[in-house]
Each structure stands twice: as structure tokens, then as C-alpha cells.
mmCIF file of C-alpha atoms and ligand atoms in Angstrom:
data_model
loop_
_atom_site.group_PDB
_atom_site.id
_atom_site.type_symbol
_atom_site.label_atom_id
_atom_site.label_comp_id
_atom_site.label_asym_id
_atom_site.label_seq_id
_atom_site.Cartn_x
_atom_site.Cartn_y
_atom_site.Cartn_z
ATOM 1 C CA MET A 7 0.074 0.028 0.127
ATOM 2 C CA PRO A 8 1.545 3.334 -1.080
ATOM 3 C CA ASN A 9 1.667 6.620 1.286
ATOM 4 C CA GLN A 10 1.076 4.802 4.248
ATOM 5 C CA THR A 11 1.555 6.358 7.647
ATOM 6 C CA VAL A 12 3.743 4.529 10.086
ATOM 7 C CA ALA A 13 3.761 4.464 13.633
ATOM 8 C CA VAL A 14 7.294 3.894 15.192
ATOM 9 C CA LEU A 15 7.219 2.535 18.707
ATOM 10 C CA GLY A 16 10.604 3.096 20.388
ATOM 11 C CA LEU A 17 13.288 5.900 19.468
ATOM 12 C CA GLY A 18 16.394 4.162 20.616
ATOM 13 C CA ALA A 19 19.406 4.292 18.275
ATOM 14 C CA MET A 20 17.636 2.035 15.863
ATOM 15 C CA GLY A 21 14.101 3.262 16.106
ATOM 16 C CA SER A 22 15.350 6.876 15.509
ATOM 17 C CA ALA A 23 17.485 5.557 12.454
ATOM 18 C CA ILE A 24 14.258 4.135 11.037
ATOM 19 C CA THR A 25 12.191 7.064 11.668
ATOM 20 C CA ALA A 26 14.669 9.182 9.830
ATOM 21 C CA ARG A 27 14.680 6.959 6.886
ATOM 22 C CA LEU A 28 11.016 6.675 6.669
ATOM 23 C CA ARG A 29 10.962 10.689 6.681
ATOM 24 C CA ASP A 30 13.493 10.707 4.035
ATOM 25 C CA THR A 31 11.563 8.452 1.849
ATOM 26 C CA GLY A 32 8.402 10.592 2.132
ATOM 27 C CA HIS A 33 6.400 8.440 4.678
ATOM 28 C CA ALA A 34 4.219 10.165 7.313
ATOM 29 C CA THR A 35 5.353 8.999 10.790
ATOM 30 C CA VAL A 36 4.026 9.050 14.144
ATOM 31 C CA VAL A 37 6.407 8.395 16.876
ATOM 32 C CA TRP A 38 6.161 7.215 20.440
ATOM 33 C CA ASN A 39 8.907 6.796 23.091
ATOM 34 C CA ARG A 40 8.674 5.806 26.776
ATOM 35 C CA THR A 41 11.091 8.545 27.510
ATOM 36 C CA ALA A 42 9.141 11.320 25.713
ATOM 37 C CA ALA A 43 12.063 13.704 25.362
ATOM 38 C CA LYS A 44 13.574 11.423 22.629
ATOM 39 C CA ALA A 45 10.627 12.372 20.503
ATOM 40 C CA ALA A 46 11.439 16.102 20.439
ATOM 41 C CA PRO A 47 13.958 16.139 17.618
ATOM 42 C CA HIS A 48 11.919 13.782 15.539
ATOM 43 C CA ALA A 49 8.960 16.277 16.044
ATOM 44 C CA GLU A 50 11.001 19.087 14.895
ATOM 45 C CA ALA A 51 12.090 17.085 11.791
ATOM 46 C CA GLY A 52 8.583 16.366 10.699
ATOM 47 C CA SER A 53 7.239 13.356 12.671
ATOM 48 C CA THR A 54 4.108 13.655 14.527
ATOM 49 C CA SER A 55 4.588 12.930 18.394
ATOM 50 C CA ALA A 56 2.297 10.676 20.147
ATOM 51 C CA ALA A 57 1.971 10.946 24.112
ATOM 52 C CA THR A 58 0.731 7.274 24.281
ATOM 53 C CA VAL A 59 1.130 4.227 22.232
ATOM 54 C CA ALA A 60 -2.656 4.230 21.604
ATOM 55 C CA GLU A 61 -2.418 7.775 20.052
ATOM 56 C CA ALA A 62 0.274 6.552 17.927
ATOM 57 C CA LEU A 63 -1.585 3.568 16.639
ATOM 58 C CA ALA A 64 -4.698 5.451 15.911
ATOM 59 C CA ALA A 65 -3.143 7.389 12.989
ATOM 60 C CA ALA A 66 -1.303 4.392 11.570
ATOM 61 C CA ASP A 67 -1.490 1.944 8.832
ATOM 62 C CA THR A 68 1.668 0.073 9.625
ATOM 63 C CA VAL A 69 3.194 -0.032 13.203
ATOM 64 C CA LEU A 70 6.936 -0.710 13.623
ATOM 65 C CA VAL A 71 8.033 -1.948 17.142
ATOM 66 C CA VAL A 72 11.563 -1.292 17.784
ATOM 67 C CA LEU A 73 11.693 -1.649 21.552
ATOM 68 C CA PHE A 74 14.529 -3.102 23.733
ATOM 69 C CA ASP A 75 13.331 -6.711 24.161
ATOM 70 C CA HIS A 76 10.381 -9.090 24.045
ATOM 71 C CA ALA A 77 9.290 -8.338 27.622
ATOM 72 C CA SER A 78 9.119 -4.572 26.596
ATOM 73 C CA VAL A 79 7.044 -5.461 23.363
ATOM 74 C CA ARG A 80 4.484 -7.485 25.209
ATOM 75 C CA GLU A 81 4.321 -4.932 27.970
ATOM 76 C CA HIS A 82 2.948 -2.359 25.393
ATOM 77 C CA LEU A 83 1.320 -4.346 22.931
ATOM 78 C CA ASP A 84 -0.864 -7.012 24.955
ATOM 79 C CA PRO A 85 -3.339 -4.048 26.425
ATOM 80 C CA LEU A 86 -3.808 -2.610 22.962
ATOM 81 C CA ALA A 87 -4.933 -5.887 20.877
ATOM 82 C CA ALA A 88 -8.416 -4.072 20.137
ATOM 83 C CA GLU A 89 -6.606 -0.839 18.977
ATOM 84 C CA LEU A 90 -4.007 -2.798 16.642
ATOM 85 C CA LYS A 91 -6.909 -4.477 14.594
ATOM 86 C CA GLY A 92 -6.703 -3.426 11.029
ATOM 87 C CA ARG A 93 -3.012 -2.150 11.330
ATOM 88 C CA THR A 94 -0.004 -4.080 9.948
ATOM 89 C CA VAL A 95 2.138 -4.850 13.081
ATOM 90 C CA VAL A 96 5.733 -5.582 12.223
ATOM 91 C CA ASN A 97 7.997 -6.237 15.290
ATOM 92 C CA LEU A 98 11.569 -5.376 14.517
ATOM 93 C CA THR A 99 12.886 -5.882 18.129
ATOM 94 C CA THR A 100 15.506 -8.693 18.732
ATOM 95 C CA THR A 101 13.615 -11.674 20.186
ATOM 96 C CA THR A 102 14.464 -15.381 20.263
ATOM 97 C CA PRO A 103 12.533 -17.546 17.686
ATOM 98 C CA ASP A 104 10.032 -18.870 20.374
ATOM 99 C CA GLN A 105 9.386 -15.296 21.485
ATOM 100 C CA ALA A 106 8.659 -14.524 18.044
ATOM 101 C CA ARG A 107 6.331 -17.352 17.647
ATOM 102 C CA SER A 108 4.531 -16.469 20.846
ATOM 103 C CA THR A 109 3.956 -13.055 19.688
ATOM 104 C CA ALA A 110 2.689 -14.340 16.552
ATOM 105 C CA ALA A 111 0.404 -16.817 18.238
ATOM 106 C CA TRP A 112 -0.926 -13.947 20.602
ATOM 107 C CA ALA A 113 -1.696 -11.566 17.561
ATOM 108 C CA ALA A 114 -3.424 -14.591 15.583
ATOM 109 C CA GLU A 115 -5.724 -15.240 18.799
ATOM 110 C CA HIS A 116 -6.641 -11.690 18.476
ATOM 111 C CA GLY A 117 -7.077 -11.550 14.730
ATOM 112 C CA LEU A 118 -4.213 -9.097 14.161
ATOM 113 C CA THR A 119 -2.094 -8.874 11.079
ATOM 114 C CA TYR A 120 1.479 -9.424 12.312
ATOM 115 C CA VAL A 121 4.993 -10.087 10.982
ATOM 116 C CA ASP A 122 8.181 -10.753 13.026
ATOM 117 C CA GLY A 123 11.372 -9.051 11.765
ATOM 118 C CA ALA A 124 15.039 -9.186 12.490
ATOM 119 C CA ILE A 125 17.459 -6.352 11.700
ATOM 120 C CA MET A 126 20.879 -7.395 10.266
ATOM 121 C CA ALA A 127 22.313 -3.815 10.289
ATOM 122 C CA THR A 128 23.476 -1.279 12.604
ATOM 123 C CA PRO A 129 21.512 2.078 12.833
ATOM 124 C CA ASP A 130 23.966 3.953 10.465
ATOM 125 C CA MET A 131 23.257 1.188 7.849
ATOM 126 C CA ILE A 132 19.497 1.718 7.772
ATOM 127 C CA GLY A 133 18.410 2.639 4.070
ATOM 128 C CA THR A 134 22.040 2.033 2.801
ATOM 129 C CA PRO A 135 22.840 -0.717 0.143
ATOM 130 C CA VAL A 136 24.373 -2.896 2.896
ATOM 131 C CA SER A 137 21.173 -2.878 5.105
ATOM 132 C CA ARG A 138 19.178 -6.133 5.267
ATOM 133 C CA LEU A 139 16.210 -7.264 7.267
ATOM 134 C CA LEU A 140 14.506 -10.526 7.530
ATOM 135 C CA TYR A 141 10.891 -11.153 7.877
ATOM 136 C CA SER A 142 8.855 -14.205 8.812
ATOM 137 C CA GLY A 143 5.017 -15.068 9.714
ATOM 138 C CA ASP A 144 1.966 -13.979 7.898
ATOM 139 C CA ARG A 145 2.801 -13.531 4.365
ATOM 140 C CA ALA A 146 -0.115 -11.104 3.724
ATOM 141 C CA ALA A 147 0.996 -8.996 6.447
ATOM 142 C CA TYR A 148 4.560 -8.822 5.054
ATOM 143 C CA ASP A 149 3.120 -7.849 1.562
ATOM 144 C CA ALA A 150 0.839 -5.187 3.243
ATOM 145 C CA ALA A 151 3.947 -3.393 4.644
ATOM 146 C CA ARG A 152 6.495 -4.367 2.157
ATOM 147 C CA GLU A 153 6.757 -0.728 0.524
ATOM 148 C CA VAL A 154 7.497 0.440 3.967
ATOM 149 C CA LEU A 155 10.003 -2.149 4.664
ATOM 150 C CA GLU A 156 11.996 -1.860 1.531
ATOM 151 C CA ALA A 157 12.697 1.578 2.447
ATOM 152 C CA LEU A 158 14.819 0.402 5.349
ATOM 153 C CA GLY A 159 17.074 -2.049 3.414
ATOM 154 C CA ALA A 160 16.867 -5.275 1.380
ATOM 155 C CA ALA A 161 13.868 -7.097 2.661
ATOM 156 C CA ASP A 162 13.861 -10.953 2.814
ATOM 157 C CA TYR A 163 10.959 -13.036 3.601
ATOM 158 C CA GLU A 164 11.983 -16.307 5.205
ATOM 159 C CA GLY A 165 8.764 -18.249 5.317
ATOM 160 C CA GLU A 166 5.412 -18.668 7.398
ATOM 161 C CA ASP A 167 6.766 -19.739 10.435
ATOM 162 C CA ALA A 168 6.997 -16.432 12.556
ATOM 163 C CA GLY A 169 10.497 -17.797 14.326
ATOM 164 C CA LEU A 170 12.282 -18.188 11.030
ATOM 165 C CA ALA A 171 13.678 -14.516 10.793
ATOM 166 C CA SER A 172 14.898 -14.558 14.537
ATOM 167 C CA LEU A 173 16.357 -17.867 13.959
ATOM 168 C CA LYS A 174 18.561 -16.942 11.116
ATOM 169 C CA ASP A 175 19.374 -13.723 13.046
ATOM 170 C CA MET A 176 20.456 -15.654 15.862
ATOM 171 C CA ALA A 177 22.349 -18.183 13.801
ATOM 172 C CA LEU A 178 24.319 -15.518 12.044
ATOM 173 C CA LEU A 179 25.009 -13.387 15.250
ATOM 174 C CA THR A 180 26.249 -16.838 16.824
ATOM 175 C CA ALA A 181 28.683 -17.206 13.760
ATOM 176 C CA MET A 182 29.694 -13.439 14.205
ATOM 177 C CA TYR A 183 30.313 -13.589 17.980
ATOM 178 C CA GLN A 184 32.457 -16.949 17.492
ATOM 179 C CA LEU A 185 34.485 -15.244 14.635
ATOM 180 C CA PHE A 186 34.878 -11.848 16.541
ATOM 181 C CA SER A 187 35.955 -13.819 19.896
ATOM 182 C CA GLY A 188 38.679 -15.583 17.856
ATOM 183 C CA PHE A 189 40.008 -12.341 17.118
ATOM 184 C CA LEU A 190 40.079 -11.528 20.862
ATOM 185 C CA GLN A 191 42.103 -14.624 21.529
ATOM 186 C CA ALA A 192 44.550 -13.749 18.842
ATOM 187 C CA ALA A 193 45.076 -10.175 20.209
ATOM 188 C CA ALA A 194 45.348 -11.462 23.656
ATOM 189 C CA MET A 195 48.287 -13.788 22.559
ATOM 190 C CA MET A 196 49.805 -10.988 20.447
ATOM 191 C CA ARG A 197 49.635 -8.551 23.112
ATOM 192 C CA THR A 198 51.869 -10.487 25.453
ATOM 193 C CA VAL A 199 54.781 -9.611 23.019
ATOM 194 C CA GLY A 200 53.676 -6.017 22.614
ATOM 195 C CA VAL A 201 51.776 -6.151 19.427
ATOM 196 C CA PRO A 202 48.960 -3.714 19.198
ATOM 197 C CA ALA A 203 45.420 -5.102 18.655
ATOM 198 C CA ALA A 204 45.096 -2.831 15.758
ATOM 199 C CA ASP A 205 47.901 -4.734 14.037
ATOM 200 C CA THR A 206 46.570 -7.973 14.915
ATOM 201 C CA ALA A 207 43.185 -7.070 13.484
ATOM 202 C CA GLY A 208 44.775 -6.404 10.243
ATOM 203 C CA GLU A 209 46.342 -9.836 10.300
ATOM 204 C CA VAL A 210 43.300 -11.735 11.298
ATOM 205 C CA ARG A 211 41.147 -9.840 8.685
ATOM 206 C CA GLY A 212 43.726 -10.881 5.791
ATOM 207 C CA TRP A 213 43.877 -14.498 7.079
ATOM 208 C CA LEU A 214 40.186 -14.983 7.567
ATOM 209 C CA GLY A 215 39.463 -13.246 4.294
ATOM 210 C CA ALA A 216 41.631 -15.654 2.346
ATOM 211 C CA LEU A 217 39.780 -18.762 4.167
ATOM 212 C CA LEU A 218 36.278 -17.884 4.436
ATOM 213 C CA PRO A 219 35.449 -19.144 0.808
ATOM 214 C CA HIS A 220 36.146 -22.509 2.510
ATOM 215 C CA LEU A 221 32.718 -22.312 4.214
ATOM 216 C CA ASP A 222 31.098 -23.272 0.899
ATOM 217 C CA HIS A 223 32.871 -26.615 1.055
ATOM 218 C CA PHE A 224 32.253 -27.205 4.549
ATOM 219 C CA GLY A 225 28.490 -26.456 4.060
ATOM 220 C CA ALA A 226 28.423 -28.787 0.771
ATOM 221 C CA GLU A 227 30.157 -31.549 2.855
ATOM 222 C CA ILE A 228 27.689 -31.297 5.875
ATOM 223 C CA ASP A 229 24.590 -31.284 3.447
ATOM 224 C CA ARG A 230 26.243 -34.504 1.807
ATOM 225 C CA GLY A 231 26.638 -36.018 5.176
ATOM 226 C CA GLY A 232 29.768 -37.933 3.952
ATOM 227 C CA PHE A 233 32.761 -35.962 5.702
ATOM 228 C CA ASP A 234 35.205 -37.118 3.307
ATOM 229 C CA PRO A 235 38.421 -36.711 5.333
ATOM 230 C CA ALA A 236 40.467 -37.121 2.067
ATOM 231 C CA ARG A 237 39.526 -33.321 1.102
ATOM 232 C CA GLY A 238 39.476 -32.100 4.579
ATOM 233 C CA GLN A 239 41.257 -32.330 7.905
ATOM 234 C CA ASP A 240 40.351 -35.457 10.202
ATOM 235 C CA VAL A 241 39.612 -35.326 13.952
ATOM 236 C CA GLU A 242 43.046 -36.457 14.908
ATOM 237 C CA PHE A 243 44.774 -33.766 12.991
ATOM 238 C CA THR A 244 42.613 -31.031 14.359
ATOM 239 C CA ARG A 245 42.791 -32.255 17.952
ATOM 240 C CA ALA A 246 46.732 -31.822 17.652
ATOM 241 C CA ALA A 247 46.262 -28.634 15.975
ATOM 242 C CA ILE A 248 43.831 -27.338 18.886
ATOM 243 C CA GLY A 249 45.890 -28.948 21.410
ATOM 244 C CA SER A 250 48.910 -26.930 20.124
ATOM 245 C CA LEU A 251 46.693 -23.700 20.205
ATOM 246 C CA ILE A 252 45.835 -24.254 23.922
ATOM 247 C CA THR A 253 49.298 -24.794 24.839
ATOM 248 C CA ALA A 254 50.622 -21.895 23.120
ATOM 249 C CA ALA A 255 48.099 -19.558 24.808
ATOM 250 C CA ARG A 256 48.637 -20.891 28.301
ATOM 251 C CA GLY A 257 52.518 -20.680 27.471
ATOM 252 C CA GLN A 258 51.965 -16.879 26.889
ATOM 253 C CA GLY A 259 49.907 -16.720 30.011
ATOM 254 C CA VAL A 260 46.520 -16.293 28.128
ATOM 255 C CA SER A 261 43.487 -18.466 29.017
ATOM 256 C CA ALA A 262 42.403 -21.030 26.469
ATOM 257 C CA GLY A 263 38.761 -20.955 27.712
ATOM 258 C CA LEU A 264 37.504 -20.034 24.319
ATOM 259 C CA LEU A 265 39.126 -23.058 22.549
ATOM 260 C CA GLU A 266 38.254 -25.654 25.091
ATOM 261 C CA PRO A 267 34.828 -26.356 24.216
ATOM 262 C CA LEU A 268 35.698 -27.230 20.712
ATOM 263 C CA MET A 269 38.748 -29.414 22.102
ATOM 264 C CA HIS A 270 36.139 -31.241 24.166
ATOM 265 C CA HIS A 271 33.888 -32.027 21.157
ATOM 266 C CA LEU A 272 37.247 -33.326 19.204
ATOM 267 C CA ASP A 273 38.204 -35.500 22.374
ATOM 268 C CA GLU A 274 34.730 -37.063 22.427
ATOM 269 C CA LEU A 275 34.751 -37.935 18.751
ATOM 270 C CA ALA A 276 38.203 -39.437 19.214
ATOM 271 C CA ALA A 277 37.106 -41.402 22.409
ATOM 272 C CA THR A 278 33.994 -42.777 20.146
ATOM 273 C CA GLY A 279 36.178 -43.928 17.389
ATOM 274 C CA ARG A 280 35.640 -41.217 15.002
ATOM 275 C CA GLY A 281 39.351 -39.925 15.037
ATOM 276 C CA GLY A 282 39.495 -40.616 11.238
ATOM 277 C CA ALA A 283 36.286 -38.718 10.341
ATOM 278 C CA ASP A 284 36.525 -35.086 8.999
ATOM 279 C CA TRP A 285 36.804 -32.533 11.949
ATOM 280 C CA ILE A 286 33.531 -30.757 10.713
ATOM 281 C CA SER A 287 31.526 -33.784 11.861
ATOM 282 C CA VAL A 288 31.802 -31.807 15.327
ATOM 283 C CA ILE A 289 28.444 -30.535 13.956
ATOM 284 C CA ASP A 290 26.973 -33.981 14.862
ATOM 285 C CA ARG A 291 27.606 -33.514 18.308
ATOM 286 C CA LEU A 292 25.568 -30.264 18.636
ATOM 287 C CA PRO A 293 22.017 -31.403 18.643
ATOM 288 C CA MET A 294 20.877 -31.549 22.259
ATOM 289 C CA GLU A 295 19.244 -35.160 23.357
HETATM 290 N N1 FVH B 411 21.504 -0.943 17.720
HETATM 291 C C1 FVH B 411 21.771 -1.981 17.012
HETATM 292 O O1 FVH B 411 23.029 -1.993 16.337
HETATM 293 C C2 FVH B 411 21.087 -3.255 16.733
HETATM 294 C C3 FVH B 411 21.097 -3.790 15.566
HETATM 295 C C4 FVH B 411 20.242 -5.077 15.308
HETATM 296 C C5 FVH B 411 18.987 -4.994 16.003
HETATM 297 N N2 FVH B 411 18.975 -4.382 17.304
HETATM 298 C C6 FVH B 411 17.739 -4.512 18.165
HETATM 299 O O2 FVH B 411 16.872 -3.324 17.913
HETATM 300 C C7 FVH B 411 16.078 -2.960 18.985
HETATM 301 C C8 FVH B 411 16.173 -1.635 19.358
HETATM 302 O O3 FVH B 411 17.634 -1.547 19.587
HETATM 303 P P1 FVH B 411 18.187 0.138 19.846
HETATM 304 O O4 FVH B 411 19.721 0.194 19.238
HETATM 305 O O5 FVH B 411 17.314 0.953 19.383
HETATM 306 O O6 FVH B 411 18.235 0.062 21.401
HETATM 307 P P2 FVH B 411 18.437 1.152 22.489
HETATM 308 O O7 FVH B 411 19.089 2.494 21.922
HETATM 309 O O8 FVH B 411 18.902 0.827 23.682
HETATM 310 O O9 FVH B 411 16.859 1.564 22.530
HETATM 311 C C9 FVH B 411 15.831 0.872 23.321
HETATM 312 C C10 FVH B 411 14.519 1.460 23.243
HETATM 313 O O10 FVH B 411 13.596 0.653 24.011
HETATM 314 C C11 FVH B 411 12.935 1.226 24.741
HETATM 315 N N3 FVH B 411 12.565 0.703 26.002
HETATM 316 C C12 FVH B 411 13.350 -0.374 26.874
HETATM 317 N N4 FVH B 411 12.735 -0.743 27.589
HETATM 318 C C13 FVH B 411 11.307 -0.437 27.497
HETATM 319 C C14 FVH B 411 10.021 -0.495 28.276
HETATM 320 N N5 FVH B 411 9.882 -1.583 29.250
HETATM 321 N N6 FVH B 411 9.001 -0.060 27.924
HETATM 322 C C15 FVH B 411 8.935 0.858 26.821
HETATM 323 N N7 FVH B 411 10.219 1.157 26.254
HETATM 324 C C16 FVH B 411 11.213 0.394 26.418
HETATM 325 C C17 FVH B 411 13.906 2.523 25.034
HETATM 326 O O11 FVH B 411 13.024 3.460 25.749
HETATM 327 P P3 FVH B 411 13.608 4.811 26.591
HETATM 328 O O12 FVH B 411 14.795 4.012 27.511
HETATM 329 O O13 FVH B 411 14.241 5.791 25.659
HETATM 330 O O14 FVH B 411 12.517 5.291 27.492
HETATM 331 C C18 FVH B 411 14.238 2.794 23.664
HETATM 332 O O15 FVH B 411 13.441 3.505 23.024
HETATM 333 C C19 FVH B 411 16.708 -3.962 20.121
HETATM 334 O O16 FVH B 411 15.927 -5.049 20.302
HETATM 335 C C20 FVH B 411 17.899 -4.469 19.595
HETATM 336 O O17 FVH B 411 18.426 -5.731 19.817
HETATM 337 C C21 FVH B 411 19.693 -3.102 17.393
#
């Protein structure tokens, strides 16, 4: 639907960036924030400031929820189910997949048009070519809000299960934090001999940049389920490698706490007769009983 009026609930760093982008792309915006002072610059820039959530909803076709967490979302949406009727609600607040499903179930119970979203961008990226947002849940709700959502960045619809956008968000953030914590370990080790972390950052970027394309091979091997050690690195080889990293870290007086969980999985594979398997079969140990 073109020329929609959009209510933005939450004017933190992200809600503010989203509101500014919507104004820049010609959308009428109504804003609400718990701490009312944060709405003032937006009102000066052309948004309408609402004193209550209900007042913000009253004027809106689409409602973007950009609050802190699941609890704050439900605190403000639950009492206003009747007022939300007839509007498309898009929850961009970071939640877990099950929290997203729970809000979608609540919305369905009340006959609301609801889609869950996940923002794969920082506030400064909103509206730029590197901004990407994921959506899942009610396809009709997504289509109704699409024109608004595409102003924020690339919009990818993941499927009808409302938890899917959040699941991908959580999976990508998991990979990000594991990668970044690897850098922290490297910087901690190099710092022991006076190398600035800024120098190690450049080294790690170069090294990982060359290696990241290997992920495609790992992905294909995992999907094939064959784990061909002739093309990869087996468990015993990788155990020896990680063992050396742990010894080296400790030798420099640095904790190996970030590496030990991986070593534990490799030890278990070796102890159960899978020392000759490709080390990426660690993935088979991750599902919980
Ligand atoms: N900032 C980022 O880089 C990330 C990128 C990926 C997605 N996240 C998620 O976006 C949600 C909002 O994040 P944010 O950056 O805007 O966060 P803050 O600047 O901390 O603002 C939080 C807003 O939430 C309001 N708030 C908090 N608790 C409540 C509550 N109980 N009731 C009503 N509002 C609440 C807070 O209001 P105030 O403190 O100004 O009164 C802010 O408006 C978030 O899910 C990120 O994970 C951003």
C-alpha cells in the first residue's frame, strides 16, 4: 500500500534511524517513546509525536515496534490488541525464535495482522545498500507492509513460521560472535609480546578473508553427510592443532577458555572411534538429546 502512515514505537538508536529513513523516503511518521524527550528531535524534523502508544496506533496503517526486548514489546502491545486491529504490526525488536512465535500466536488469537522481523544492520546502515532485514510469519502482513519495509534495506521474507527470521538472525549472530571472539583470543596472545590489537586486527582480517570461501565446501560436505577426510582435515589432526593452540595460549599466560569447548568435542569424537572422520563432523555432536 503506497503513502502509508507509519507508527514507530521506540526511539532508541535503531528506532530513531528507522524513523529518519522513513521521513527521508516520504512516509508520514508518528512516533512514541517511553522517555518522551527522545521524540522532540523527530517532531522538529517532521514526525508527529504521540503521547501514548494508543495515540500513535490510531493514526497508523503500519506499526513498527523497535523496543528493547520481548518483555517490553509484550508490555505495550498486549493491552492494545483492540486498537491494533486493522493495522499491520511489524515487530523489529530482537527476540528469540520462540518469543517471535509466541507474539505471532498472541496476534493470531486476537485477529491481528502481524509479521516478525530481524534487523541485520546497525543504525547507521539503515537505508543504505548494506542494510538487510529478515521477515517471517504472515505473508499477507509482510506484503501489506512491504513498501515501507523496503525503504529500510533489502527485505527478505523467510517463510510462514514466525520464528524463522529470528532463527537466522540468532544463527548469523552466533557465527559473528564466535568469529570476533577468535580475534580477541589472537589479540590477547599477540599483546603478550607488545603487538597492538590494531595490528592483529589487520592480520586476522587478511588471514580469515583468504579462508572464508572454504565455508562453501564445509556447507556442501555437511549437507552431503559424507565428511570426506581425504578432502578435509580429520579429527586427530585437528585435535593436535587445537591442542597446540591451547598450549601456546597458556604458554603466553593467556586463558584457553574460548578454545576448550571445541577441544572437548574433538576429544569425544576421538574417544568414540571417529578420530579418522572429517573434523567438521563436530556438527553432529551439537544437537541436544
Ligand atoms: N542498535 C543496533 O545496532 C542493533 C542492530 C540489530 C537490531 N537491534 C535491536 O533493535 C532493538 C532496538 O535497539 P536500539 O539500538 O534502538 O536500542 P536502544 O538504543 O537501547 O533503545 C531501546 C529502546 O527501547 C525502549 N525501551 C526499553 N525498555 C522499555 C520498556 N520497558 N518499555 C518501553 N520502552 C522501552 C527505550 O526507551 P527509553 O529508554 O528511551 O525510554 C528505547 O526506545 C533491540 O531489540 C535491539 O536488539 C539493534
